[in-house]
Amino acid sequence: MNHDFAIDPDIKGFFDNIDHELMMRAVRHYCPDKWMEKVHPEKPFERYTDDIVVHCKSEKQSLYMLNQIKSRMQNCNLTLHPDKTKIINLRGTAQEHYPKGFDFFGFTIRPVAYRHNGKVKAVPGIFVSRKTKTGITRKFRDMHIHKWRTTLEQIAQRINPVIRGIINYIKLAHNMSYLNS
């Protein structure tokens, strides 16, 4: 897949502004999933509740898709947040300047440079986001491990489930489609 761009639409006040009955109908019909599968089956995308990422091959395709998504949202009485909705340039050639990375589901996706046959190329890399790292650090700080007066084995027994959970969450990055780009 050569998807050099991504669209990161942000639905303005999604949970504040959406009509509850409309949302339930959308969930029953898996909107925007069904819409994307029906109208744009060639464009891979990910969605987690109201967070959506649509992959595009070029700047031109990204601009076209963004207009399509805006129109679809308007049909559902929703609008895209003008400041938070972005086209992301992960490694493509563009006439306009676009952000080079974005956060999705606790991960930051941004270009990573590498050398191939003497040329510098870029691929989208997936990293734990700063917000997620802060949350992990806070989780351990809130456990007050330094105050525990117990054996090392008992400490390990208590924190191992937390560490396993973090590792399993981070493993999600390996299942994201960008690794196959």
Short mmCIF file of C-alpha atoms in Angstrom, two decimals:
data_model
loop_
_atom_site.label_atom_id
_atom_site.label_comp_id
_atom_site.label_asym_id
_atom_site.label_seq_id
_atom_site.Cartn_x
_atom_site.Cartn_y
_atom_site.Cartn_z
CA MET A 1 0.00 0.00 0.00
CA ASN A 2 1.27 3.45 -0.88
CA HIS A 3 -0.90 5.62 1.27
CA ASP A 4 1.26 8.67 1.82
CA PHE A 5 -1.48 10.82 3.35
CA ALA A 6 -4.15 10.41 6.00
CA ILE A 7 -7.23 12.36 6.96
CA ASP A 8 -7.85 12.83 10.67
CA PRO A 9 -11.42 14.19 10.85
CA ASP A 10 -12.62 15.51 14.18
CA ILE A 11 -16.39 15.67 14.59
CA LYS A 12 -17.17 18.93 16.37
CA GLY A 13 -18.68 18.26 19.80
CA PHE A 14 -19.63 14.73 18.74
CA PHE A 15 -21.09 13.60 22.05
CA ASP A 16 -22.50 17.07 22.81
CA ASN A 17 -24.16 17.77 19.47
CA ILE A 18 -25.28 14.46 18.06
CA ASP A 19 -28.94 13.62 18.13
CA HIS A 20 -29.20 10.49 20.29
CA GLU A 21 -31.75 8.82 17.99
CA LEU A 22 -29.56 9.60 14.97
CA MET A 23 -26.52 8.14 16.75
CA MET A 24 -28.40 4.92 17.56
CA ARG A 25 -29.50 4.59 13.92
CA ALA A 26 -25.91 5.19 12.80
CA VAL A 27 -24.62 2.54 15.19
CA ARG A 28 -27.26 0.05 13.95
CA HIS A 29 -26.11 0.68 10.35
CA TYR A 30 -22.38 1.00 11.22
CA CYS A 31 -22.07 4.50 9.80
CA PRO A 32 -19.52 5.73 8.60
CA ASP A 33 -18.19 2.18 8.15
CA LYS A 34 -20.91 1.08 5.73
CA TRP A 35 -20.72 4.40 3.87
CA MET A 36 -16.95 4.02 3.37
CA GLU A 37 -17.34 0.37 2.29
CA LYS A 38 -20.09 1.29 -0.16
CA VAL A 39 -18.89 4.62 -1.57
CA HIS A 40 -15.08 4.41 -1.12
CA PRO A 41 -14.15 0.71 -0.80
CA GLU A 42 -10.64 1.37 -2.17
CA LYS A 43 -9.72 3.60 0.79
CA PRO A 44 -8.61 1.83 3.95
CA PHE A 45 -9.68 3.44 7.21
CA GLU A 46 -9.76 2.84 10.95
CA ARG A 47 -12.44 3.95 13.36
CA TYR A 48 -12.73 3.79 17.10
CA THR A 49 -15.97 5.41 18.32
CA ASP A 50 -15.73 8.97 16.93
CA ASP A 51 -12.02 8.79 16.02
CA ILE A 52 -11.54 8.09 12.32
CA VAL A 53 -8.48 7.92 10.08
CA VAL A 54 -8.83 7.59 6.30
CA HIS A 55 -5.77 6.63 4.23
CA CYS A 56 -5.17 8.36 0.89
CA LYS A 57 -2.54 8.02 -1.80
CA SER A 58 -2.06 11.70 -2.68
CA GLU A 59 -2.73 15.26 -1.60
CA LYS A 60 -5.39 15.58 -4.32
CA GLN A 61 -7.16 12.42 -3.15
CA SER A 62 -6.99 13.64 0.47
CA LEU A 63 -8.62 16.96 -0.41
CA TYR A 64 -11.35 15.17 -2.38
CA MET A 65 -12.02 12.69 0.45
CA LEU A 66 -12.10 15.43 3.06
CA ASN A 67 -14.85 17.18 1.07
CA GLN A 68 -16.72 13.87 0.77
CA ILE A 69 -16.48 13.29 4.53
CA LYS A 70 -17.63 16.86 5.29
CA SER A 71 -20.65 16.37 3.04
CA ARG A 72 -21.48 13.01 4.66
CA MET A 73 -21.24 14.51 8.14
CA GLN A 74 -23.55 17.38 7.14
CA ASN A 75 -26.09 14.81 5.94
CA CYS A 76 -25.95 13.38 9.49
CA ASN A 77 -26.38 16.86 11.05
CA LEU A 78 -22.74 16.89 12.17
CA THR A 79 -19.85 19.19 11.33
CA LEU A 80 -16.11 18.69 11.33
CA HIS A 81 -14.10 20.83 13.73
CA PRO A 82 -12.28 23.32 11.47
CA ASP A 83 -9.13 23.50 13.63
CA LYS A 84 -8.85 19.85 14.66
CA THR A 85 -9.65 18.18 11.33
CA LYS A 86 -6.39 17.62 9.47
CA ILE A 87 -4.82 16.18 6.40
CA ILE A 88 -1.57 14.49 7.44
CA ASN A 89 1.41 14.13 5.11
CA LEU A 90 3.19 10.97 6.18
CA ARG A 91 5.64 10.79 3.29
CA GLY A 92 4.14 12.29 0.14
CA THR A 93 4.80 15.24 -2.12
CA ALA A 94 2.41 18.14 -1.54
CA GLN A 95 1.86 21.70 -2.67
CA GLU A 96 0.52 22.75 0.74
CA HIS A 97 2.12 22.31 4.15
CA TYR A 98 0.43 19.64 6.28
CA PRO A 99 1.24 18.23 9.70
CA LYS A 100 3.64 15.26 9.58
CA GLY A 101 2.01 13.18 12.29
CA PHE A 102 -1.09 12.60 14.37
CA ASP A 103 -2.32 10.75 17.43
CA PHE A 104 -4.80 7.89 17.15
CA PHE A 105 -5.95 5.50 19.86
CA GLY A 106 -3.01 6.28 22.15
CA PHE A 107 -0.36 6.10 19.44
CA THR A 108 1.49 8.74 17.45
CA ILE A 109 1.88 7.99 13.75
CA ARG A 110 4.63 10.00 12.07
CA PRO A 111 7.23 9.56 9.31
CA VAL A 112 10.48 7.78 10.09
CA ALA A 113 13.44 8.22 7.76
CA TYR A 114 15.62 5.33 6.61
CA ARG A 115 18.27 4.74 3.95
CA HIS A 116 17.63 2.42 1.03
CA ASN A 117 20.17 2.05 -1.77
CA GLY A 118 21.82 5.31 -0.77
CA LYS A 119 18.57 7.28 -0.78
CA VAL A 120 16.68 8.59 2.23
CA LYS A 121 13.09 7.39 2.30
CA ALA A 122 10.29 7.64 4.85
CA VAL A 123 7.76 5.20 6.20
CA PRO A 124 5.02 5.84 8.74
CA GLY A 125 6.20 4.80 12.19
CA ILE A 126 3.96 4.01 15.14
CA PHE A 127 4.96 5.15 18.62
CA VAL A 128 3.29 5.31 22.01
CA SER A 129 1.89 8.84 22.26
CA ARG A 130 3.12 11.35 24.80
CA LYS A 131 -0.33 11.36 26.44
CA THR A 132 -0.23 7.56 26.83
CA LYS A 133 3.31 7.66 28.27
CA THR A 134 2.15 10.27 30.79
CA GLY A 135 -0.80 8.03 31.74
CA ILE A 136 1.46 5.00 32.22
CA THR A 137 3.86 7.00 34.38
CA ARG A 138 0.95 8.37 36.44
CA LYS A 139 -0.43 4.84 36.92
CA PHE A 140 2.85 3.65 38.47
CA ARG A 141 3.28 6.83 40.51
CA ASP A 142 -0.25 6.46 41.90
CA MET A 143 0.57 2.91 43.00
CA HIS A 144 3.16 4.36 45.45
CA ILE A 145 5.42 1.35 44.95
CA HIS A 146 8.23 3.10 46.81
CA LYS A 147 6.13 2.91 50.00
CA TRP A 148 5.48 -0.81 49.79
CA ARG A 149 7.25 -2.70 52.54
CA THR A 150 7.20 -6.21 51.15
CA THR A 151 9.34 -8.69 49.26
CA LEU A 152 10.42 -8.21 45.68
CA GLU A 153 8.40 -11.28 44.69
CA GLN A 154 5.21 -9.77 46.13
CA ILE A 155 5.87 -6.46 44.35
CA ALA A 156 6.39 -8.33 41.08
CA GLN A 157 3.18 -10.29 41.64
CA ARG A 158 1.21 -7.05 42.09
CA ILE A 159 2.68 -5.06 39.19
CA ASN A 160 3.01 -7.86 36.60
CA PRO A 161 -0.68 -7.68 35.55
CA VAL A 162 -0.29 -3.92 35.01
CA ILE A 163 2.88 -4.40 32.98
CA ARG A 164 1.28 -7.19 30.92
CA GLY A 165 -1.69 -4.91 30.19
CA ILE A 166 0.61 -2.12 29.02
CA ILE A 167 2.60 -4.51 26.82
CA ASN A 168 -0.59 -5.92 25.26
CA TYR A 169 -1.82 -2.39 24.55
CA ILE A 170 1.45 -1.44 22.90
CA LYS A 171 1.31 -4.63 20.80
CA LEU A 172 -1.75 -3.09 19.10
CA ALA A 173 0.69 -0.95 17.11
CA HIS A 174 1.91 -4.07 15.34
CA ASN A 175 -1.61 -4.75 14.09
CA MET A 176 -2.21 -1.27 12.68
CA SER A 177 -2.24 -1.01 8.89
CA TYR A 178 0.61 1.51 8.71
CA LEU A 179 3.08 -1.24 9.43
CA ASN A 180 2.07 -2.74 6.10
CA SER A 181 2.51 0.53 4.19
#
